[in-house]
């Protein structure tokens, strides 16, 4: 690239302009048309008009319109692009108009010449207005030029065949979507007719987009249809405004052939064609609600070792007192403490009443503590606190399913990640129920779906960790030479500014988490405890029944064994008795 800022070259063009004015050379129709187009571009582009000129050393433009280049240099910032230099897109300002001088090629369209410039020297905006000057009979083969412009998705262009004889030149443009051809004269005004809005009517053109499911932006149904905010936005832009059609796919093999990719960005040296969503999103952890607790251990061992020692000492003390003082403690102290009885209290001895009162007070506090423990176990599932930060997740025993590259990115949680083989085994073993055992990384929208009440039957009781693993913004990237970028960027800004995008986001959240109004019907349906909330009570009852059954069966078996033993003793006694009688009968004196 070579900027025409060198003093000898500038002086040369200025001298040429002065000579032409002195000799009374009038401006040609081509000069007037180019300046009219530049004035129109300057009035419509807020950044101002700037030129990028492609030309050759053997061009005949200085003979046809010698004032064109000097006048453009004086009025507009101009960049000349050559074959041996590269335009740095990050430094140079992109041109809003391109003057492509092909007058040196009289009989053919220079594919190689244009390809090297459009591929390696993209110094222009995609919305730039191309003025292509064609010399000789090359305009008769304009179909070749149109095919090449279509491959680069250049819509704002005019082909201008230039000659020395005509007073005006022909201006030609073509709509690649409708196939319409437009011919103008260079003297026709206003010049905005040379550049019609060719995206207004796509004539059924199929706009294709690739994306993966990310609620509420894009979701794919079983039949392949896509729904969400992004398809709604494309329906507004492509279908309603531009009269086109849309196609969506989640096949990664096809994303290189798409017109746009959702939330997938490729690095490019030029024409990145990427616009970002304004709301923040990211990757979050979705973990199972830890509501399972070891009820049996707490129910069967409600007190500490010290309390158990005290209770054992009291039991032994009561037994010793009953043995040593049978006249005072005539009733079983343990049975009286648990089940009552023992006659009229005030008629009992004073020592008996002191001991029973002490035991009653002690059992009162212990029983209340035990009941409180049961109630706390019943309410544990509803009021337990889950890990809410990544540090809490790191210190917990929660495990995260493996995801490619996640261990390297989130190194602080590397000890919580399962191995790839363990993740595959867990998914094969539990299926959809794997989320009830392990945490998973999800996009924010997909995490909303996972923790929604409607998904509880399928995925279990889950919650989303409020602290994100990564914060980013979603994006849409169009293909490198897409003509839709400026339209998409402008329409997306309008959709956000009018509040339609925020309204669709809010509506998507309401679908997952509806605000239920309190009515008499819902109030009557509310209950204090559910069946699962009383699981500790059911465990206590089942353990009590089991313990009672074991004791009952053991008592029956013990009694049967005693009865059998007693019968054997009786049997032996009877045998011995008979033997003695017989012996006495034979030994009669």
Coordinates of C-alpha atoms in Angstrom, one line a residue:
X1 CA 0.0 0.0 0.0
X2 CA 1.2 3.5 -0.9
X3 CA -0.5 6.6 0.3
X4 CA -0.3 9.6 -2.1
X5 CA 1.2 11.9 0.5
X6 CA 4.6 12.3 -1.1
X7 CA 5.2 15.8 -2.1
X8 CA 6.5 15.3 -5.7
X9 CA 3.4 13.2 -6.6
X10 CA 1.0 15.7 -5.1
X11 CA 2.7 18.6 -6.9
X12 CA 2.4 16.7 -10.1
X13 CA -1.3 16.2 -9.8
X14 CA -1.8 19.8 -8.7
X15 CA 0.1 21.1 -11.7
X16 CA -1.9 18.8 -14.0
X17 CA -5.1 20.2 -12.5
X18 CA -4.0 23.8 -13.0
X19 CA -3.0 23.2 -16.6
X20 CA -6.3 21.6 -17.4
X21 CA -8.2 24.5 -16.0
X22 CA -6.0 27.1 -17.8
X23 CA -6.5 25.4 -21.1
X24 CA -10.3 25.3 -20.5
X25 CA -10.7 21.6 -20.4
X26 CA -14.2 20.9 -19.1
X27 CA -15.0 18.1 -16.7
X28 CA -16.2 14.9 -18.3
X29 CA -19.5 13.2 -17.6
X30 CA -17.5 10.5 -15.7
X31 CA -16.0 13.0 -13.4
X32 CA -19.3 14.6 -12.6
X33 CA -20.8 11.2 -11.9
X34 CA -18.0 10.0 -9.6
X35 CA -18.2 13.2 -7.6
X36 CA -22.0 13.0 -7.4
X37 CA -21.7 9.5 -6.0
X38 CA -19.0 10.6 -3.6
X39 CA -21.2 13.5 -2.4
X40 CA -24.1 11.1 -1.9
X41 CA -21.9 8.7 0.1
X42 CA -20.6 11.5 2.2
X43 CA -24.2 12.5 3.1
X44 CA -25.2 9.0 4.1
X45 CA -22.1 7.7 5.9
X46 CA -21.5 9.4 9.3
X47 CA -17.7 8.5 9.1
X48 CA -17.2 10.5 6.0
X49 CA -16.2 9.5 2.5
X50 CA -12.8 8.0 1.8
X51 CA -11.5 6.4 -1.3
X52 CA -9.6 3.2 -2.0
X53 CA -8.3 3.1 -5.6
X54 CA -7.1 0.1 -7.5
X55 CA -5.3 0.9 -10.7
X56 CA -2.5 -0.2 -13.0
X57 CA 0.5 1.5 -14.5
X58 CA -0.8 1.2 -18.1
X59 CA -4.2 2.6 -17.3
X60 CA -5.9 4.9 -19.9
X61 CA -7.9 6.8 -17.3
X62 CA -5.6 9.8 -17.5
X63 CA -6.5 10.1 -21.1
X64 CA -10.2 9.6 -20.7
X65 CA -10.7 11.7 -17.6
X66 CA -7.5 13.4 -16.5
X67 CA -9.1 15.4 -13.7
X68 CA -10.7 12.5 -11.9
X69 CA -7.8 11.3 -9.8
X70 CA -6.4 14.8 -8.9
X71 CA -9.8 16.0 -7.9
X72 CA -10.4 13.0 -5.6
X73 CA -7.0 13.4 -4.0
X74 CA -7.8 17.0 -3.2
X75 CA -11.2 16.4 -1.7
X76 CA -11.2 13.0 0.0
X77 CA -8.7 10.8 1.9
X78 CA -7.4 8.4 -0.7
X79 CA -5.4 5.2 -0.5
X80 CA -3.7 3.6 -3.5
X81 CA -3.2 -0.2 -3.3
X82 CA -0.5 -1.9 -5.2
X83 CA 0.3 -5.6 -5.8
X84 CA 3.4 -5.7 -3.5
X85 CA 2.1 -4.2 -0.3
X86 CA -0.4 -5.3 2.4
X87 CA -3.1 -3.1 3.9
X88 CA -3.1 -3.4 7.7
X89 CA -6.8 -3.4 8.7
X90 CA -6.1 -2.4 12.3
X91 CA -4.3 0.8 11.3
X92 CA -5.9 2.1 8.1
X93 CA -9.4 3.5 8.0
X94 CA -11.7 1.4 5.8
X95 CA -12.8 3.2 2.6
X96 CA -16.4 3.9 1.9
X97 CA -15.9 4.1 -1.9
X98 CA -13.7 1.9 -4.2
X99 CA -12.6 3.0 -7.6
X100 CA -11.5 0.0 -9.6
X101 CA -9.7 1.0 -12.7
X102 CA -9.7 -1.8 -15.3
X103 CA -9.3 0.4 -18.4
X104 CA -6.0 -1.2 -19.2
X105 CA -7.9 -4.5 -20.0
X106 CA -9.8 -3.9 -23.2
X107 CA -10.9 -7.5 -24.1
X108 CA -11.1 -9.5 -20.8
X109 CA -12.0 -9.3 -17.2
X110 CA -8.9 -9.5 -15.1
X111 CA -9.7 -12.3 -12.6
X112 CA -6.2 -12.7 -11.2
X113 CA -5.8 -8.9 -10.9
X114 CA -9.0 -8.4 -8.9
X115 CA -8.6 -11.6 -6.8
X116 CA -5.2 -10.5 -5.5
X117 CA -6.6 -7.1 -4.5
X118 CA -9.9 -8.3 -3.0
X119 CA -8.3 -11.2 -1.0
X120 CA -5.0 -9.6 0.1
X121 CA -5.9 -5.9 0.2
X122 CA -9.4 -5.5 1.7
X123 CA -9.1 -1.8 2.5
X124 CA -12.8 -1.2 2.1
X125 CA -16.0 -1.7 4.0
X126 CA -18.5 -4.3 2.9
X127 CA -21.0 -1.5 2.4
X128 CA -18.6 0.4 0.2
X129 CA -19.8 1.7 -3.2
X130 CA -17.8 0.2 -6.0
X131 CA -17.3 2.1 -9.2
X132 CA -15.7 -0.3 -11.8
X133 CA -14.3 1.4 -14.9
X134 CA -14.2 -1.1 -17.8
X135 CA -12.3 -0.3 -21.0
X136 CA -12.8 -1.4 -24.6
X137 CA -15.0 -4.4 -25.2
X138 CA -14.6 -5.9 -21.8
X139 CA -18.1 -4.6 -20.8
X140 CA -19.6 -7.1 -23.4
X141 CA -18.4 -9.9 -21.1
X142 CA -19.8 -8.4 -18.0
X143 CA -21.3 -11.7 -16.9
X144 CA -17.8 -12.8 -15.8
X145 CA -17.5 -9.7 -13.7
X146 CA -20.9 -10.2 -12.2
X147 CA -20.1 -13.8 -11.2
X148 CA -16.9 -12.6 -9.5
X149 CA -18.7 -9.8 -7.7
X150 CA -21.3 -12.3 -6.5
X151 CA -18.7 -14.6 -5.1
X152 CA -17.5 -11.7 -3.0
X153 CA -21.0 -10.6 -2.1
X154 CA -20.4 -7.1 -3.4
X155 CA -23.9 -5.5 -3.9
X156 CA -23.2 -1.8 -4.1
X157 CA -21.5 -1.6 -7.5
X158 CA -21.8 0.0 -10.9
X159 CA -20.1 -1.1 -14.1
X160 CA -19.1 1.9 -16.2
X161 CA -17.8 1.3 -19.8
X162 CA -15.6 4.3 -20.6
X163 CA -14.7 5.7 -24.0
X164 CA -13.4 8.9 -25.5
X165 CA -16.2 9.5 -27.9
X166 CA -19.5 9.5 -25.9
X167 CA -20.7 12.6 -24.1
X168 CA -22.1 10.5 -21.3
X169 CA -21.3 7.0 -20.2
X170 CA -23.5 4.0 -19.3
X171 CA -24.0 3.0 -15.7
X172 CA -25.0 -0.6 -15.1
X173 CA -25.9 -2.6 -12.0
X174 CA -27.5 -6.0 -11.3
X175 CA -29.4 -7.6 -8.4
X176 CA -28.1 -11.1 -7.8
X177 CA -31.2 -12.1 -5.8
X178 CA -33.9 -11.0 -8.2
X179 CA -31.9 -11.1 -11.4
X180 CA -33.0 -7.6 -12.3
X181 CA -30.7 -5.4 -14.5
X182 CA -30.6 -1.6 -14.3
X183 CA -29.1 0.7 -16.9
X184 CA -28.6 4.4 -16.3
X185 CA -26.8 7.3 -17.9
X186 CA -24.1 9.0 -16.0
X187 CA -26.1 12.2 -16.2
X188 CA -29.1 10.7 -14.5
X189 CA -29.9 12.2 -11.1
X190 CA -30.2 11.5 -8.2
X191 CA -27.4 9.0 -8.1
X192 CA -28.8 7.0 -5.2
X193 CA -30.8 5.1 -7.9
X194 CA -27.5 3.6 -9.0
X195 CA -27.3 1.8 -5.7
X196 CA -30.7 0.3 -4.9
X197 CA -31.3 -1.6 -1.6
X198 CA -30.8 -5.1 -3.1
X199 CA -31.4 -6.7 0.3
X200 CA -35.0 -5.4 0.4
X201 CA -36.1 -8.4 -1.7
X202 CA -34.1 -11.6 -1.4
X203 CA -36.7 -13.4 -3.6
X204 CA -36.8 -16.5 -1.3
X205 CA -33.0 -16.7 -0.7
X206 CA -32.3 -19.3 2.0
X207 CA -30.3 -17.8 4.8
X208 CA -28.6 -20.6 6.7
X209 CA -27.4 -20.5 10.3
X210 CA -25.5 -23.0 12.5
X211 CA -25.9 -23.1 16.3
X212 CA -26.1 -25.4 19.3
X213 CA -29.0 -25.5 21.8
X214 CA -28.7 -22.6 24.2
X215 CA -31.9 -21.5 25.9
X216 CA -33.6 -19.1 25.3
X217 CA -31.6 -18.1 22.2
X218 CA -31.9 -21.2 20.0
X219 CA -33.5 -24.6 20.7
X220 CA -33.9 -27.5 18.2
X221 CA -37.0 -29.7 18.3
X222 CA -37.2 -33.4 17.4
X223 CA -38.1 -32.6 13.8
X224 CA -35.2 -30.2 13.4
X225 CA -37.1 -27.0 13.7
X226 CA -35.5 -24.2 15.6
X227 CA -37.1 -21.8 18.1
X228 CA -35.9 -19.1 20.3
X229 CA -34.8 -15.5 20.3
X230 CA -32.3 -15.9 17.5
X231 CA -34.8 -17.5 15.1
X232 CA -37.3 -14.9 16.0
X233 CA -34.8 -12.2 15.2
X234 CA -33.9 -13.8 11.9
X235 CA -37.6 -14.1 11.1
X236 CA -37.9 -10.3 11.6
X237 CA -34.9 -9.5 9.4
X238 CA -34.8 -12.2 6.7
X239 CA -38.4 -13.2 6.3
X240 CA -40.4 -10.1 7.0
X241 CA -38.1 -7.4 5.9
X242 CA -36.1 -9.1 3.2
X243 CA -38.6 -11.6 1.8
X244 CA -36.2 -14.5 2.3
X245 CA -36.3 -18.0 4.0
X246 CA -34.3 -19.4 6.8
X247 CA -32.6 -22.8 7.6
X248 CA -31.0 -23.9 10.9
X249 CA -28.8 -26.8 11.8
X250 CA -26.8 -28.0 14.8
X251 CA -24.5 -30.2 12.7
X252 CA -20.9 -29.1 13.3
X253 CA -19.8 -30.5 9.9
X254 CA -21.9 -27.8 8.1
X255 CA -20.9 -24.7 10.0
X256 CA -18.3 -23.7 7.4
X257 CA -21.0 -23.6 4.7
X258 CA -23.4 -21.4 6.7
X259 CA -24.2 -17.7 6.2
X260 CA -23.9 -17.2 10.0
X261 CA -22.8 -19.1 13.1
X262 CA -24.3 -18.6 16.5
X263 CA -21.8 -18.3 19.4
X264 CA -18.9 -19.6 17.2
X265 CA -16.2 -17.2 16.1
X266 CA -13.4 -17.7 13.6
X267 CA -10.3 -15.5 13.7
X268 CA -9.9 -13.5 10.5
X269 CA -7.5 -10.8 9.2
X270 CA -10.4 -8.9 7.7
X271 CA -14.2 -8.7 7.8
X272 CA -14.8 -10.4 11.1
X273 CA -18.5 -9.5 10.8
X274 CA -19.2 -10.2 14.4
X275 CA -21.7 -8.5 16.7
X276 CA -22.2 -9.3 20.4
X277 CA -25.3 -9.6 22.5
X278 CA -25.7 -6.9 25.1
X279 CA -26.6 -9.1 28.1
X280 CA -24.0 -11.0 30.0
X281 CA -24.1 -14.8 30.1
X282 CA -21.6 -17.5 30.9
X283 CA -21.0 -21.0 32.0
X284 CA -22.5 -22.1 35.4
X285 CA -22.4 -25.2 37.5
X286 CA -25.6 -27.2 38.0
X287 CA -25.4 -29.5 41.0
X288 CA -27.8 -31.9 42.8
X289 CA -29.6 -30.7 45.9
X290 CA -27.9 -32.4 48.8
X291 CA -31.0 -33.4 50.8
X292 CA -30.1 -37.0 51.8
X293 CA -29.0 -37.4 55.4
X294 CA -28.2 -40.4 57.6
X295 CA -31.4 -40.4 59.6
X296 CA -30.9 -43.9 61.1
X297 CA -27.7 -42.9 62.9
X298 CA -29.2 -39.9 64.5
X299 CA -32.4 -41.7 65.5
X300 CA -30.7 -44.7 67.0
X301 CA -28.0 -42.7 68.6
X302 CA -29.6 -39.4 69.7
X303 CA -27.4 -38.7 72.7
X304 CA -23.7 -38.4 73.2
X305 CA -21.6 -40.9 75.1
X306 CA -21.7 -38.9 78.3
X307 CA -25.5 -38.9 78.4
X308 CA -25.5 -42.6 77.7
X309 CA -23.2 -43.2 80.6
X310 CA -25.4 -41.1 82.9
X311 CA -28.5 -43.1 81.8
X312 CA -26.6 -46.4 82.4
X313 CA -25.5 -45.3 85.8
X314 CA -29.1 -44.3 86.7
X315 CA -30.4 -47.6 85.5
X316 CA -27.8 -49.5 87.7
X317 CA -28.5 -47.2 90.6
X318 CA -32.3 -47.9 90.4
X319 CA -31.7 -51.6 90.3
X320 CA -29.3 -51.5 93.3
X321 CA -31.8 -49.3 95.3
X322 CA -34.6 -51.8 94.6
X323 CA -32.4 -54.7 95.8
X324 CA -31.1 -52.9 98.9
X325 CA -34.3 -51.2 100.0
X326 CA -37.2 -53.4 98.9
X327 CA -39.6 -51.9 101.4
X328 CA -39.1 -48.3 100.1
X329 CA -38.8 -49.0 96.4
X330 CA -41.5 -51.5 96.0
X331 CA -42.2 -50.7 92.3
X332 CA -39.9 -50.8 89.3
X333 CA -38.4 -47.3 89.0
X334 CA -37.6 -47.6 85.3
X335 CA -41.0 -48.8 84.4
X336 CA -42.6 -46.0 86.4
X337 CA -40.4 -43.4 84.7
X338 CA -41.5 -44.6 81.2
X339 CA -45.0 -45.8 81.7
X340 CA -46.2 -44.3 84.9
X341 CA -48.1 -46.2 87.7
X342 CA -46.7 -47.0 91.1
X343 CA -49.8 -46.4 93.1
X344 CA -50.8 -43.1 94.8
X345 CA -47.7 -40.8 94.8
X346 CA -48.3 -39.0 98.0
X347 CA -48.6 -42.2 100.0
X348 CA -45.2 -43.4 98.9
X349 CA -42.1 -42.8 101.0
X350 CA -40.2 -39.5 100.7
X351 CA -37.1 -41.1 99.3
X352 CA -39.2 -42.9 96.6
X353 CA -40.9 -39.6 95.6
X354 CA -37.5 -37.8 95.3
X355 CA -36.0 -40.4 93.1
X356 CA -39.1 -40.7 90.8
X357 CA -39.2 -36.8 90.5
X358 CA -35.6 -36.7 89.5
X359 CA -36.0 -39.4 86.9
X360 CA -39.2 -37.7 85.5
X361 CA -37.4 -34.3 85.1
X362 CA -34.4 -35.9 83.5
X363 CA -36.6 -37.9 81.1
X364 CA -38.6 -34.8 80.2
X365 CA -35.5 -32.9 79.0
X366 CA -34.1 -35.9 77.2
X367 CA -37.5 -36.6 75.4
X368 CA -37.8 -33.0 74.4
X369 CA -34.3 -33.0 73.0
X370 CA -35.1 -36.2 71.1
X371 CA -38.3 -34.7 69.7
X372 CA -36.5 -31.5 68.7
X373 CA -33.9 -33.7 66.8
X374 CA -36.7 -35.5 64.9
X375 CA -38.3 -32.1 63.9
X376 CA -35.0 -30.8 62.7
X377 CA -34.5 -33.9 60.6
X378 CA -37.9 -33.5 59.1
X379 CA -37.2 -29.8 58.1
X380 CA -33.6 -30.4 57.0
X381 CA -34.5 -31.1 53.4
X382 CA -36.3 -27.8 53.0
X383 CA -33.9 -25.5 54.9
X384 CA -30.5 -27.0 54.2
X385 CA -27.9 -24.7 52.6
X386 CA -26.2 -25.8 49.4
X387 CA -22.7 -24.6 48.3
X388 CA -23.2 -21.2 46.7
X389 CA -19.6 -20.3 45.7
X390 CA -16.9 -22.0 43.8
X391 CA -14.7 -22.1 46.9
X392 CA -17.5 -23.9 48.7
X393 CA -17.7 -26.4 45.8
X394 CA -14.0 -26.9 45.9
X395 CA -14.1 -27.7 49.6
X396 CA -17.1 -30.0 49.3
X397 CA -17.3 -33.6 48.1
X398 CA -19.3 -32.7 45.0
X399 CA -17.8 -34.1 41.8
X400 CA -18.1 -32.5 38.4
X401 CA -18.5 -34.4 35.1
X402 CA -15.6 -34.2 32.8
X403 CA -15.6 -31.7 29.9
X404 CA -12.9 -31.3 27.3
X405 CA -10.5 -28.5 28.2
X406 CA -12.4 -27.6 31.5
X407 CA -9.7 -29.0 33.8
X408 CA -7.1 -26.7 32.3
X409 CA -9.3 -23.6 32.2
X410 CA -10.8 -24.1 35.7
X411 CA -7.6 -25.4 37.5
X412 CA -8.9 -24.4 40.9
X413 CA -11.6 -27.2 40.6
X414 CA -9.3 -29.8 39.0
X415 CA -9.7 -32.1 42.1
X416 CA -13.5 -32.0 41.7
X417 CA -13.6 -33.2 38.1
X418 CA -14.2 -36.8 37.2
X419 CA -11.9 -38.5 34.8
X420 CA -13.2 -39.1 31.2
X421 CA -13.7 -42.8 31.8
X422 CA -15.5 -42.2 35.1
X423 CA -17.8 -39.7 33.4
X424 CA -18.7 -42.1 30.7
X425 CA -19.4 -44.9 33.1
X426 CA -21.6 -42.7 35.2
X427 CA -23.6 -41.5 32.2
X428 CA -24.0 -45.1 31.0
X429 CA -25.0 -46.3 34.5
X430 CA -27.5 -43.5 35.5
X431 CA -28.6 -42.1 32.1
X432 CA -30.6 -38.9 32.7
X433 CA -30.3 -39.5 36.4
X434 CA -26.6 -38.7 36.3
X435 CA -27.4 -35.1 37.2
X436 CA -28.8 -36.3 40.6
X437 CA -25.3 -37.6 41.5
X438 CA -22.8 -35.2 39.8
X439 CA -22.5 -31.6 38.9
X440 CA -22.4 -30.5 35.3
X441 CA -21.2 -27.3 33.4
X442 CA -23.9 -25.6 31.3
X443 CA -24.6 -22.4 29.6
X444 CA -26.7 -20.0 31.6
X445 CA -29.9 -20.6 29.6
X446 CA -29.5 -24.4 29.6
X447 CA -28.9 -24.2 33.4
X448 CA -32.2 -22.4 33.8
X449 CA -34.0 -25.3 32.0
X450 CA -32.2 -27.9 34.2
X451 CA -33.3 -26.2 37.5
X452 CA -36.8 -25.4 36.3
X453 CA -39.7 -27.1 38.3
X454 CA -41.0 -28.7 35.1
X455 CA -37.7 -30.7 34.7
X456 CA -37.7 -32.0 38.3
X457 CA -39.3 -35.3 37.3
X458 CA -36.7 -35.9 34.6
X459 CA -33.5 -34.6 36.0
X460 CA -34.2 -34.5 39.7
X461 CA -33.9 -31.7 42.2
X462 CA -31.1 -29.4 41.0
X463 CA -29.8 -25.9 41.7
X464 CA -27.5 -23.5 39.9
X465 CA -24.5 -22.2 41.7
X466 CA -24.8 -18.3 41.6
X467 CA -21.1 -17.7 41.0
X468 CA -20.3 -18.3 37.3
X469 CA -17.4 -20.3 36.1
X470 CA -16.9 -17.9 33.2
X471 CA -18.6 -14.7 32.1
X472 CA -18.9 -13.9 28.4
X473 CA -21.3 -12.6 25.8
X474 CA -23.0 -14.5 23.1
X475 CA -22.4 -13.5 19.5
X476 CA -23.4 -14.0 15.9
X477 CA -20.6 -14.1 13.2
X478 CA -21.5 -13.9 9.6
X479 CA -19.4 -15.3 6.8
X480 CA -16.4 -13.3 5.7
X481 CA -17.9 -11.8 2.6
X482 CA -21.5 -11.6 3.8
X483 CA -23.5 -8.6 2.6
X484 CA -25.9 -8.9 5.6
X485 CA -23.6 -7.7 8.4
X486 CA -24.5 -4.0 8.3
X487 CA -28.2 -4.9 8.1
X488 CA -28.0 -7.3 11.0
X489 CA -26.0 -4.9 13.2
X490 CA -28.5 -2.1 12.5
X491 CA -31.6 -4.2 13.1
X492 CA -30.2 -5.8 16.2
X493 CA -29.6 -2.3 17.6
X494 CA -33.1 -1.3 16.8
X495 CA -34.6 -4.5 18.4
X496 CA -32.6 -3.8 21.6
X497 CA -33.4 -0.1 21.7
X498 CA -37.1 -0.6 21.3
X499 CA -37.1 -3.1 24.2
X500 CA -38.3 -6.1 22.1
X501 CA -35.2 -8.2 22.9
X502 CA -35.5 -7.6 26.6
X503 CA -39.2 -8.4 26.4
X504 CA -38.5 -11.8 24.7
X505 CA -35.8 -12.6 27.4
X506 CA -38.3 -11.8 30.2
X507 CA -41.0 -13.9 28.5
X508 CA -38.6 -16.8 28.2
X509 CA -37.8 -16.6 32.0
X510 CA -41.5 -16.4 32.8
X511 CA -42.1 -19.7 30.9
X512 CA -39.6 -21.5 33.1
X513 CA -40.4 -19.8 36.4
X514 CA -44.0 -18.6 36.3
X515 CA -45.3 -16.3 39.1
X516 CA -48.1 -18.3 40.6
X517 CA -50.9 -16.2 42.1
X518 CA -52.2 -17.2 45.5
X519 CA -55.8 -18.3 45.3
X520 CA -58.2 -20.1 47.6
X521 CA -57.6 -23.3 45.6
X522 CA -53.8 -23.1 45.9
X523 CA -54.1 -22.2 49.6
X524 CA -56.2 -25.3 50.2
X525 CA -53.7 -27.4 48.3
X526 CA -50.8 -26.3 50.5
X527 CA -49.7 -28.7 53.2
X528 CA -47.2 -28.6 56.0
X529 CA -45.5 -32.0 55.4
X530 CA -45.2 -34.3 52.5
X531 CA -44.5 -38.0 52.6
X532 CA -40.8 -37.5 52.0
X533 CA -40.5 -34.9 54.7
X534 CA -41.5 -37.4 57.3
X535 CA -38.9 -40.0 56.1
X536 CA -37.2 -39.9 59.5
X537 CA -40.5 -40.8 61.2
X538 CA -41.1 -43.7 58.8
X539 CA -37.5 -44.9 59.5
X540 CA -38.1 -44.6 63.3
X541 CA -41.4 -46.5 63.0
X542 CA -39.9 -49.2 60.7
X543 CA -36.9 -49.6 63.0
X544 CA -39.2 -49.8 66.1
X545 CA -41.4 -52.4 64.4
X546 CA -38.3 -54.4 63.3
X547 CA -36.9 -54.2 66.8
X548 CA -40.2 -55.2 68.4
X549 CA -40.6 -58.1 65.9
X550 CA -37.1 -59.4 66.7
X551 CA -37.8 -59.1 70.5
X552 CA -41.2 -60.8 70.0
X553 CA -39.8 -63.6 68.0
X554 CA -36.9 -64.0 70.3
X555 CA -39.2 -64.1 73.3
X556 CA -41.4 -66.8 71.7
X557 CA -38.3 -68.8 70.7
X558 CA -36.9 -68.5 74.2
X559 CA -40.1 -69.5 75.7
X560 CA -40.4 -72.5 73.4
X561 CA -36.8 -73.5 74.2
X562 CA -37.7 -73.3 78.0
X563 CA -40.8 -75.2 77.5
X564 CA -39.0 -77.9 75.6
X565 CA -36.3 -78.0 78.2
X566 CA -38.9 -78.2 81.0
X567 CA -40.6 -81.1 79.2
X568 CA -37.3 -83.0 79.0
X569 CA -36.7 -82.5 82.7
X570 CA -40.3 -83.7 83.5
X571 CA -39.7 -86.6 81.2
X572 CA -36.5 -87.6 82.9
X573 CA -38.2 -87.1 86.3
X574 CA -41.0 -89.4 85.3
X575 CA -38.6 -92.0 84.0
X576 CA -36.6 -91.9 87.2
X577 CA -39.8 -92.1 89.3
X578 CA -41.0 -95.1 87.4
X579 CA -37.6 -96.7 87.8
X580 CA -37.7 -96.2 91.5
X581 CA -41.2 -97.6 91.8
X582 CA -40.2 -100.7 89.8
X583 CA -37.1 -101.2 91.9
X584 CA -39.1 -100.8 95.0
X585 CA -41.6 -103.4 93.8
X586 CA -38.9 -105.9 93.1
X587 CA -37.1 -105.3 96.4
X588 CA -40.1 -105.9 98.6
X589 CA -39.0 -107.1 102.0

